[in-house]
Amino acid sequence: MSKYVKELVQAELEKRIADEGIKDFLVVSTKGVDGVDNNLMRGELKAKNIRLSVVKNSLFKKALHNRQMEAAAVLFSGPCVVAYGGDSIVDVAKEMTGWAKKVPAIEIKGAFLEGSALDGKAAEGLSKMPTRAEMQSKIAALVQSPAARLACMIGSPAGNIAGCIKAIVEKAEKQAA
């Protein structure tokens, strides 16, 4: 590849990092994955807004350096695919870990998260964390819990009084009959 073509590819990679807002990503190796599994994986990931991009390591390292993300350069050795997108890096990690279980040839090499590089084990650990939607539902449940208890406490005495009044009314009806 000529120097001019390499510069064009590097510029395109930098543009993709900027335009698609790639801040966090997973680095995986898909060496040994057959075409059918690769197409199935890409199709399912695309439906979840997760993208895979095969990169030339030296050019991607330069693009990362120019975008002040040079800490991720240590992740790029051998054949590499960059996985990014989804709601968060946790979604990407969950999906790629699932695919690594289905297709043993897939290897998670690491992740780049908030300015630091994570090794393969730490990247797989991301898949065990709750997703953004799960965290939002937990927070909503925690916020609603005190309100529900308060409503229960306020309604409880009124329920007791209503029960007593009902018992008195029933007793009075029996005596009248």
Coordinates of N, CA, C and O in Angstrom, one line a residue:
M1 N 0.9 -1.2 0.0 CA 0.0 0.0 0.0 C 0.9 1.2 0.0 O 1.8 1.3 0.8
S2 N 0.6 2.2 -0.9 CA 1.4 3.4 -1.0 C 1.2 4.3 0.2 O 0.2 4.2 0.9
K3 N 2.1 5.2 0.4 CA 2.0 6.1 1.5 C 0.8 7.0 1.4 O 0.1 7.3 2.4
Y4 N 0.5 7.4 0.2 CA -0.7 8.2 -0.1 C -2.0 7.5 0.3 O -2.9 8.0 1.0
V5 N -2.1 6.2 -0.1 CA -3.3 5.4 0.2 C -3.4 5.2 1.7 O -4.5 5.3 2.3
K6 N -2.2 5.0 2.4 CA -2.2 4.8 3.8 C -2.7 6.1 4.5 O -3.5 6.0 5.5
E7 N -2.3 7.2 4.0 CA -2.8 8.5 4.6 C -4.3 8.7 4.4 O -5.0 9.2 5.3
L8 N -4.8 8.3 3.3 CA -6.2 8.3 3.0 C -7.0 7.4 4.0 O -8.0 7.8 4.5
V9 N -6.5 6.2 4.1 CA -7.2 5.3 5.0 C -7.1 5.8 6.5 O -8.1 5.7 7.2
Q10 N -6.0 6.3 6.9 CA -5.8 6.8 8.2 C -6.8 8.0 8.4 O -7.4 8.1 9.5
A11 N -6.9 8.9 7.5 CA -7.8 10.0 7.6 C -9.2 9.6 7.7 O -10.0 10.1 8.4
E12 N -9.6 8.5 6.9 CA -10.9 7.9 7.0 C -11.2 7.4 8.3 O -12.3 7.5 8.9
L13 N -10.2 6.7 8.9 CA -10.4 6.1 10.3 C -10.6 7.2 11.3 O -11.5 7.1 12.2
E14 N -9.8 8.3 11.2 CA -10.0 9.4 12.1 C -11.3 10.0 12.0 O -12.0 10.4 13.0
K15 N -11.8 10.2 10.7 CA -13.1 10.8 10.5 C -14.2 9.9 11.1 O -15.1 10.4 11.7
R16 N -14.1 8.6 10.9 CA -15.1 7.6 11.5 C -15.1 7.7 13.0 O -16.2 7.7 13.6
I17 N -13.9 7.8 13.6 CA -13.9 8.0 15.1 C -14.6 9.2 15.5 O -15.3 9.2 16.5
A18 N -14.4 10.3 14.8 CA -15.0 11.6 15.2 C -16.5 11.6 14.8 O -17.3 12.0 15.7
D19 N -16.9 11.2 13.6 CA -18.2 11.3 13.2 C -19.2 10.3 13.9 O -20.3 10.7 14.2
E20 N -18.7 9.1 14.2 CA -19.5 8.1 14.9 C -19.4 8.2 16.4 O -20.0 7.4 17.2
G21 N -18.6 9.2 16.9 CA -18.5 9.4 18.3 C -17.9 8.2 19.1 O -18.4 7.8 20.1
I22 N -16.9 7.5 18.5 CA -16.3 6.3 19.1 C -15.4 6.8 20.2 O -14.3 7.4 20.0
K23 N -15.8 6.5 21.5 CA -15.0 6.9 22.6 C -14.6 5.6 23.4 O -13.6 5.6 24.0
D24 N -15.5 4.6 23.4 CA -15.3 3.3 24.0 C -15.5 2.2 23.0 O -16.4 2.3 22.2
F25 N -14.6 1.3 23.0 CA -14.7 0.2 22.1 C -14.1 -1.1 22.6 O -13.3 -1.1 23.6
L26 N -14.4 -2.2 22.0 CA -13.9 -3.5 22.3 C -13.0 -3.9 21.2 O -13.3 -3.7 20.0
V27 N -11.9 -4.6 21.5 CA -11.0 -5.1 20.4 C -11.1 -6.7 20.5 O -10.9 -7.2 21.6
V28 N -11.4 -7.3 19.4 CA -11.6 -8.7 19.3 C -10.8 -9.3 18.1 O -10.5 -8.5 17.2
S29 N -10.5 -10.6 18.2 CA -9.9 -11.3 17.1 C -11.0 -12.2 16.5 O -11.5 -13.0 17.3
T30 N -11.2 -12.1 15.2 CA -12.1 -13.0 14.6 C -11.4 -14.0 13.7 O -12.0 -14.6 12.8
K31 N -10.1 -14.2 13.9 CA -9.3 -15.1 13.1 C -9.9 -16.5 13.3 O -10.0 -17.0 14.4
G32 N -10.2 -17.2 12.2 CA -10.7 -18.5 12.2 C -12.2 -18.6 12.2 O -12.8 -19.7 12.1
V33 N -12.9 -17.5 12.2 CA -14.4 -17.5 12.1 C -14.8 -17.6 10.6 O -14.3 -16.9 9.7
D34 N -15.7 -18.6 10.3 CA -16.0 -18.8 8.9 C -17.0 -17.7 8.4 O -17.6 -16.9 9.2
G35 N -17.2 -17.6 7.1 CA -18.0 -16.6 6.5 C -19.5 -16.6 7.0 O -20.0 -15.5 7.2
V36 N -20.0 -17.8 7.2 CA -21.5 -17.8 7.6 C -21.6 -17.3 9.0 O -22.5 -16.4 9.2
D37 N -20.8 -17.7 9.9 CA -20.9 -17.2 11.3 C -20.6 -15.7 11.3 O -21.2 -14.9 12.1
N38 N -19.6 -15.2 10.5 CA -19.3 -13.8 10.5 C -20.5 -13.0 10.0 O -20.8 -12.0 10.6
N39 N -21.1 -13.5 8.9 CA -22.3 -12.7 8.4 C -23.5 -12.7 9.4 O -24.1 -11.7 9.6
L40 N -23.7 -13.9 10.0 CA -24.8 -13.9 11.1 C -24.5 -13.0 12.2 O -25.4 -12.2 12.7
M41 N -23.2 -13.0 12.7 CA -22.8 -12.1 13.8 C -23.0 -10.7 13.4 O -23.6 -9.9 14.2
R42 N -22.5 -10.3 12.3 CA -22.6 -8.9 11.9 C -24.0 -8.4 11.7 O -24.4 -7.3 12.1
G43 N -24.9 -9.3 11.1 CA -26.3 -9.0 11.0 C -27.0 -8.8 12.3 O -27.7 -7.8 12.5
E44 N -26.8 -9.7 13.2 CA -27.4 -9.5 14.5 C -26.9 -8.3 15.3 O -27.6 -7.6 16.0
L45 N -25.6 -8.1 15.2 CA -25.0 -6.9 15.9 C -25.5 -5.6 15.3 O -25.8 -4.6 16.0
K46 N -25.6 -5.6 13.9 CA -26.1 -4.4 13.2 C -27.5 -4.0 13.7 O -27.9 -2.9 13.8
A47 N -28.4 -5.1 13.9 CA -29.7 -4.8 14.4 C -29.7 -4.2 15.7 O -30.7 -3.5 16.1
K48 N -28.7 -4.4 16.5 CA -28.6 -3.8 17.9 C -27.7 -2.5 17.8 O -27.3 -2.1 18.9
N49 N -27.4 -2.0 16.7 CA -26.6 -0.8 16.5 C -25.2 -0.9 17.0 O -24.6 0.0 17.4
I50 N -24.7 -2.2 16.8 CA -23.3 -2.4 17.2 C -22.5 -2.7 15.9 O -23.0 -3.5 15.0
R51 N -21.4 -2.0 15.7 CA -20.7 -2.1 14.4 C -19.3 -2.8 14.7 O -18.7 -2.7 15.8
L52 N -18.9 -3.5 13.7 CA -17.6 -4.2 13.7 C -16.8 -3.6 12.5 O -17.3 -3.4 11.4
S53 N -15.5 -3.3 12.8 CA -14.7 -2.7 11.8 C -13.3 -3.4 11.9 O -12.6 -3.3 12.9
V54 N -12.9 -4.1 10.8 CA -11.6 -4.7 10.7 C -10.6 -3.5 10.3 O -10.9 -2.8 9.4
V55 N -9.5 -3.5 11.1 CA -8.6 -2.3 10.9 C -7.2 -2.8 10.7 O -6.8 -3.9 11.1
K56 N -6.4 -2.0 10.0 CA -5.0 -2.2 9.9 C -4.4 -1.6 11.2 O -4.5 -0.4 11.4
N57 N -3.7 -2.4 12.0 CA -3.2 -2.0 13.3 C -2.4 -0.7 13.2 O -2.7 0.2 14.0
S58 N -1.4 -0.6 12.4 CA -0.5 0.5 12.4 C -1.3 1.8 12.0 O -1.1 2.9 12.7
L59 N -2.2 1.7 11.1 CA -3.0 2.9 10.7 C -4.0 3.3 11.8 O -4.2 4.5 12.1
F60 N -4.6 2.3 12.4 CA -5.6 2.6 13.5 C -4.8 3.2 14.7 O -5.4 4.1 15.4
K61 N -3.6 2.7 15.0 CA -2.9 3.3 16.1 C -2.6 4.7 15.9 O -2.7 5.6 16.8
K62 N -2.2 5.1 14.6 CA -1.9 6.5 14.3 C -3.2 7.3 14.4 O -3.1 8.5 14.9
A63 N -4.3 6.8 13.9 CA -5.6 7.5 14.0 C -5.9 7.7 15.5 O -6.4 8.8 15.9
L64 N -5.7 6.7 16.4 CA -6.0 6.9 17.8 C -5.1 7.9 18.4 O -5.5 8.7 19.2
H65 N -3.8 7.9 18.0 CA -2.9 8.9 18.5 C -3.3 10.3 18.2 O -3.3 11.2 19.0
N66 N -3.8 10.5 17.0 CA -4.2 11.8 16.5 C -5.5 12.3 17.2 O -5.8 13.4 17.3
R67 N -6.3 11.3 17.8 CA -7.5 11.6 18.5 C -7.3 11.6 20.0 O -8.3 11.5 20.7
Q68 N -6.1 11.6 20.5 CA -5.7 11.6 21.9 C -6.3 10.3 22.6 O -6.8 10.4 23.7
M69 N -6.2 9.2 21.9 CA -6.7 7.9 22.5 C -5.5 6.9 22.4 O -5.8 5.7 22.2
E70 N -4.3 7.3 22.5 CA -3.1 6.5 22.3 C -3.0 5.3 23.3 O -2.3 4.4 23.1
A71 N -3.7 5.4 24.5 CA -3.6 4.3 25.5 C -4.1 3.0 24.9 O -3.7 2.0 25.4
A72 N -5.0 3.1 23.9 CA -5.6 1.9 23.3 C -4.6 1.2 22.4 O -4.9 0.0 22.0
A73 N -3.5 1.8 22.1 CA -2.6 1.2 21.1 C -2.0 -0.2 21.5 O -1.8 -1.0 20.7
V74 N -2.0 -0.4 22.8 CA -1.4 -1.7 23.3 C -2.3 -2.9 23.0 O -1.9 -4.0 23.0
L75 N -3.6 -2.6 22.7 CA -4.5 -3.7 22.4 C -4.4 -4.3 21.0 O -4.9 -5.3 20.7
F76 N -3.7 -3.5 20.1 CA -3.7 -3.9 18.7 C -2.4 -4.7 18.4 O -1.3 -4.1 18.1
S77 N -2.5 -6.0 18.4 CA -1.5 -6.9 17.9 C -2.2 -8.1 17.2 O -3.1 -8.6 17.8
G78 N -1.7 -8.5 16.1 CA -2.4 -9.5 15.3 C -3.6 -9.0 14.7 O -3.9 -7.8 14.7
P79 N -4.4 -9.9 14.1 CA -5.7 -9.5 13.4 C -6.7 -8.9 14.4 O -6.9 -9.5 15.5
C80 N -7.1 -7.7 14.2 CA -8.0 -7.0 15.1 C -9.3 -6.5 14.5 O -9.3 -6.0 13.3
V81 N -10.4 -6.6 15.2 CA -11.7 -6.0 14.8 C -12.1 -5.1 16.0 O -12.0 -5.5 17.1
V82 N -12.5 -4.0 15.6 CA -13.0 -3.0 16.6 C -14.5 -3.1 16.7 O -15.2 -2.9 15.6
A83 N -15.1 -3.3 17.8 CA -16.5 -3.4 18.0 C -17.0 -2.2 18.9 O -16.4 -1.9 19.9
Y84 N -17.9 -1.4 18.4 CA -18.4 -0.2 19.0 C -19.8 0.0 18.7 O -20.4 -0.6 17.9
G85 N -20.4 0.9 19.5 CA -21.8 1.3 19.2 C -22.7 0.8 20.4 O -22.3 0.7 21.5
G86 N -24.0 0.5 20.1 CA -24.9 0.1 21.1 C -25.2 1.3 22.0 O -24.8 2.4 21.8
D87 N -25.9 1.0 23.1 CA -26.2 2.0 24.1 C -24.9 2.4 24.9 O -24.7 3.5 25.3
S88 N -24.1 1.4 25.2 CA -22.9 1.6 26.0 C -21.9 0.5 25.7 O -22.2 -0.5 25.0
I89 N -20.7 0.6 26.2 CA -19.7 -0.4 26.0 C -20.1 -1.7 26.7 O -19.7 -2.8 26.2
V90 N -20.9 -1.7 27.7 CA -21.4 -2.9 28.4 C -22.3 -3.7 27.4 O -22.1 -4.9 27.4
D91 N -23.1 -3.0 26.6 CA -23.9 -3.8 25.6 C -23.0 -4.5 24.6 O -23.3 -5.6 24.3
V92 N -22.0 -3.8 24.2 CA -21.1 -4.3 23.2 C -20.4 -5.5 23.8 O -20.3 -6.6 23.2
A93 N -19.9 -5.4 25.1 CA -19.2 -6.5 25.7 C -20.1 -7.7 25.9 O -19.7 -8.8 25.7
K94 N -21.4 -7.5 26.3 CA -22.3 -8.6 26.5 C -22.5 -9.3 25.2 O -22.5 -10.6 25.2
E95 N -22.8 -8.6 24.1 CA -23.0 -9.2 22.8 C -21.8 -10.0 22.3 O -21.9 -11.1 21.9
M96 N -20.6 -9.4 22.4 CA -19.4 -10.1 21.9 C -19.0 -11.3 22.8 O -18.5 -12.3 22.3
T97 N -19.3 -11.2 24.1 CA -19.0 -12.3 25.0 C -20.0 -13.5 24.6 O -19.5 -14.6 24.6
G98 N -21.2 -13.1 24.3 CA -22.2 -14.1 23.9 C -21.7 -14.8 22.6 O -21.8 -16.0 22.4
W99 N -21.2 -14.0 21.7 CA -20.7 -14.6 20.4 C -19.5 -15.4 20.6 O -19.2 -16.4 19.9
A100 N -18.6 -15.0 21.5 CA -17.4 -15.8 21.8 C -17.8 -17.1 22.4 O -17.0 -18.1 22.1
K101 N -18.9 -17.2 23.1 CA -19.3 -18.5 23.6 C -19.9 -19.4 22.5 O -19.7 -20.6 22.4
K102 N -20.6 -18.7 21.5 CA -21.2 -19.5 20.4 C -20.1 -19.9 19.4 O -20.2 -21.0 18.9
V103 N -19.2 -19.0 19.1 CA -18.1 -19.3 18.1 C -16.8 -19.2 18.9 O -16.3 -18.1 19.1
P104 N -16.2 -20.3 19.2 CA -15.0 -20.3 20.0 C -13.8 -19.6 19.4 O -12.8 -19.3 20.1
A105 N -13.8 -19.4 18.1 CA -12.7 -18.8 17.4 C -12.6 -17.3 17.7 O -11.5 -16.7 17.6
I106 N -13.7 -16.7 18.2 CA -13.7 -15.3 18.6 C -12.9 -15.1 19.9 O -13.3 -15.8 20.9
E107 N -12.0 -14.2 20.0 CA -11.2 -13.9 21.2 C -11.3 -12.4 21.5 O -11.1 -11.6 20.7
I108 N -11.7 -12.1 22.7 CA -11.8 -10.8 23.2 C -10.4 -10.4 23.7 O -9.9 -10.9 24.7
K109 N -9.8 -9.4 23.0 CA -8.4 -9.0 23.3 C -8.4 -7.9 24.4 O -7.4 -7.8 25.2
G110 N -9.4 -7.1 24.4 CA -9.4 -6.0 25.4 C -10.4 -4.9 25.1 O -11.2 -5.1 24.2
A111 N -10.4 -3.9 25.8 CA -11.4 -2.8 25.6 C -10.7 -1.5 25.9 O -9.7 -1.4 26.7
F112 N -11.2 -0.4 25.4 CA -10.8 1.0 25.7 C -12.0 1.6 26.3 O -13.1 1.7 25.6
L113 N -11.9 2.1 27.5 CA -13.0 2.7 28.2 C -12.5 3.9 29.0 O -11.6 3.8 29.8
E114 N -13.1 5.0 28.8 CA -12.8 6.3 29.5 C -11.4 6.6 29.6 O -10.8 6.9 30.7
G115 N -10.7 6.4 28.5 CA -9.3 6.8 28.4 C -8.3 5.8 28.8 O -7.1 6.1 28.9
S116 N -8.7 4.6 29.2 CA -7.7 3.6 29.6 C -8.0 2.3 28.9 O -9.2 2.0 28.6
A117 N -7.0 1.5 28.7 CA -7.1 0.2 28.1 C -7.3 -0.9 29.1 O -6.7 -0.9 30.2
L118 N -8.2 -1.8 28.8 CA -8.5 -3.0 29.7 C -8.0 -4.2 29.0 O -8.2 -4.3 27.8
D119 N -7.5 -5.2 29.7 CA -7.1 -6.5 29.1 C -8.3 -7.3 28.8 O -9.5 -6.9 29.1
G120 N -8.1 -8.5 28.3 CA -9.2 -9.4 27.9 C -10.2 -9.8 29.0 O -11.4 -9.8 28.8
K121 N -9.6 -10.1 30.1 CA -10.4 -10.5 31.3 C -11.3 -9.4 31.8 O -12.4 -9.6 32.1
A122 N -10.7 -8.2 31.9 CA -11.4 -7.0 32.3 C -12.5 -6.7 31.3 O -13.6 -6.3 31.7
A123 N -12.2 -6.8 30.1 CA -13.2 -6.6 29.0 C -14.4 -7.5 29.1 O -15.5 -7.2 29.0
E124 N -14.1 -8.8 29.4 CA -15.2 -9.8 29.6 C -15.9 -9.5 30.9 O -17.1 -9.7 31.0
G125 N -15.3 -8.9 31.9 CA -15.9 -8.5 33.1 C -16.9 -7.4 32.9 O -17.9 -7.3 33.6
L126 N -16.7 -6.6 31.9 CA -17.7 -5.5 31.5 C -19.1 -6.2 31.2 O -20.1 -5.6 31.4
S127 N -19.0 -7.4 30.6 CA -20.3 -8.0 30.2 C -21.1 -8.4 31.4 O -22.3 -8.7 31.2
K128 N -20.5 -8.5 32.6 CA -21.3 -8.9 33.8 C -21.9 -7.7 34.5 O -22.7 -7.8 35.4
M129 N -21.5 -6.5 34.0 CA -22.1 -5.3 34.6 C -23.5 -5.0 34.1 O -23.9 -5.5 33.0
P130 N -24.4 -4.3 34.8 CA -25.7 -4.0 34.3 C -25.6 -3.0 33.2 O -24.8 -2.1 33.2
T131 N -26.5 -3.1 32.3 CA -26.6 -2.1 31.2 C -27.2 -0.8 31.7 O -27.7 -0.8 32.8
R132 N -27.2 0.1 30.8 CA -27.8 1.4 31.1 C -29.3 1.3 31.5 O -29.8 1.9 32.5
A133 N -30.0 0.5 30.7 CA -31.4 0.4 30.9 C -31.7 -0.3 32.3 O -32.6 0.0 33.0
E134 N -30.9 -1.3 32.6 CA -31.0 -2.0 33.8 C -30.7 -1.1 35.0 O -31.4 -1.1 36.0
M135 N -29.7 -0.3 34.9 CA -29.4 0.7 35.9 C -30.5 1.7 36.1 O -30.8 2.1 37.3
Q136 N -31.1 2.2 35.0 CA -32.1 3.1 35.1 C -33.4 2.5 35.8 O -34.0 3.2 36.6
S137 N -33.7 1.3 35.5 CA -34.8 0.6 36.2 C -34.6 0.4 37.7 O -35.5 0.6 38.5
K138 N -33.3 0.1 38.0 CA -33.0 0.0 39.5 C -33.1 1.3 40.2 O -33.6 1.4 41.3
I139 N -32.6 2.4 39.6 CA -32.7 3.7 40.2 C -34.2 4.1 40.3 O -34.6 4.6 41.4
A140 N -35.0 3.8 39.3 CA -36.4 4.2 39.4 C -37.1 3.4 40.5 O -37.9 4.0 41.2
A141 N -36.7 2.1 40.7 CA -37.3 1.3 41.7 C -36.9 1.9 43.1 O -37.7 1.9 44.0
L142 N -35.6 2.3 43.2 CA -35.2 2.8 44.5 C -35.9 4.2 44.8 O -36.2 4.4 46.0
V143 N -36.1 5.0 43.8 CA -36.8 6.3 44.0 C -38.3 6.0 44.4 O -38.8 6.7 45.2
Q144 N -38.9 5.0 43.8 CA -40.3 4.8 44.0 C -40.5 4.1 45.4 O -41.6 4.2 46.0
S145 N -39.6 3.3 45.8 CA -39.7 2.6 47.1 C -40.1 3.4 48.3 O -41.1 3.1 48.9
P146 N -39.4 4.5 48.6 CA -39.8 5.3 49.8 C -41.2 5.9 49.6 O -42.0 6.0 50.5
A147 N -41.6 6.3 48.4 CA -42.9 6.9 48.1 C -44.0 5.8 48.3 O -45.0 6.1 48.9
A148 N -43.7 4.6 47.9 CA -44.7 3.5 48.1 C -44.9 3.2 49.6 O -46.0 3.0 50.0
R149 N -43.8 3.2 50.3 CA -43.9 2.9 51.8 C -44.6 4.1 52.5 O -45.4 3.8 53.4
L150 N -44.4 5.3 52.1 CA -45.1 6.5 52.6 C -46.6 6.4 52.4 O -47.4 6.6 53.3
A151 N -46.9 6.0 51.2 CA -48.4 5.9 50.8 C -49.0 4.8 51.6 O -50.2 4.9 52.1
C152 N -48.3 3.7 51.8 CA -48.8 2.6 52.6 C -49.0 3.1 54.1 O -50.0 2.7 54.7
M153 N -48.0 3.8 54.6 CA -48.1 4.3 56.0 C -49.3 5.3 56.2 O -50.0 5.2 57.2
I154 N -49.5 6.1 55.2 CA -50.6 7.1 55.3 C -51.9 6.4 55.1 O -52.9 6.7 55.8
G155 N -52.0 5.4 54.3 CA -53.3 4.7 54.0 C -53.6 3.6 55.1 O -54.8 3.3 55.2
S156 N -52.6 3.1 55.8 CA -52.9 2.1 56.8 C -53.8 2.5 57.9 O -54.7 1.8 58.2
P157 N -53.6 3.6 58.5 CA -54.5 4.0 59.6 C -55.9 4.2 59.1 O -56.9 3.9 59.7
A158 N -56.0 4.8 57.9 CA -57.4 5.0 57.3 C -58.0 3.7 57.1 O -59.3 3.5 57.3
G159 N -57.3 2.7 56.6 CA -57.8 1.3 56.4 C -58.3 0.7 57.7 O -59.3 0.0 57.8
N160 N -57.5 0.9 58.8 CA -57.9 0.4 60.1 C -59.2 1.0 60.6 O -60.1 0.3 61.1
I161 N -59.3 2.3 60.4 CA -60.5 3.0 60.8 C -61.7 2.5 60.0 O -62.8 2.3 60.6
A162 N -61.5 2.4 58.7 CA -62.6 1.9 57.8 C -63.0 0.5 58.2 O -64.2 0.2 58.3
G163 N -62.1 -0.3 58.6 CA -62.4 -1.7 59.0 C -63.2 -1.7 60.3 O -64.1 -2.5 60.5
C164 N -62.8 -0.8 61.3 CA -63.6 -0.7 62.5 C -65.0 -0.2 62.3 O -65.9 -0.7 62.9
I165 N -65.1 0.8 61.4 CA -66.5 1.3 61.1 C -67.3 0.2 60.5 O -68.5 0.1 60.8
K166 N -66.7 -0.5 59.6 CA -67.5 -1.6 58.9 C -67.9 -2.6 59.9 O -69.1 -3.1 59.9
A167 N -67.0 -3.0 60.9 CA -67.4 -4.0 61.9 C -68.5 -3.5 62.8 O -69.5 -4.2 63.1
I168 N -68.5 -2.2 63.1 CA -69.6 -1.5 63.9 C -70.9 -1.6 63.2 O -72.0 -1.9 63.7
V169 N -70.9 -1.2 61.9 CA -72.1 -1.2 61.1 C -72.6 -2.6 61.0 O -73.9 -2.8 61.1
E170 N -71.8 -3.6 60.7 CA -72.3 -5.0 60.6 C -72.9 -5.4 61.9 O -74.0 -6.1 62.0
K171 N -72.3 -5.1 63.1 CA -72.8 -5.5 64.4 C -74.2 -4.8 64.6 O -75.1 -5.4 65.1
A172 N -74.3 -3.5 64.2 CA -75.5 -2.8 64.4 C -76.6 -3.4 63.5 O -77.8 -3.5 63.9
E173 N -76.3 -3.8 62.3 CA -77.3 -4.5 61.4 C -77.8 -5.8 62.0 O -79.0 -6.1 61.9
K174 N -76.9 -6.6 62.6 CA -77.3 -7.8 63.2 C -78.2 -7.6 64.4 O -79.1 -8.4 64.6
Q175 N -77.9 -6.6 65.2 CA -78.8 -6.3 66.3 C -80.1 -5.8 65.9 O -81.1 -6.0 66.6
A176 N -80.2 -5.1 64.8 CA -81.4 -4.5 64.3 C -82.3 -5.6 63.7 O -83.5 -5.5 63.8
A177 N -81.7 -6.6 63.2 CA -82.5 -7.7 62.5 C -83.0 -8.7 63.5 O -83.7 -8.9 64.3

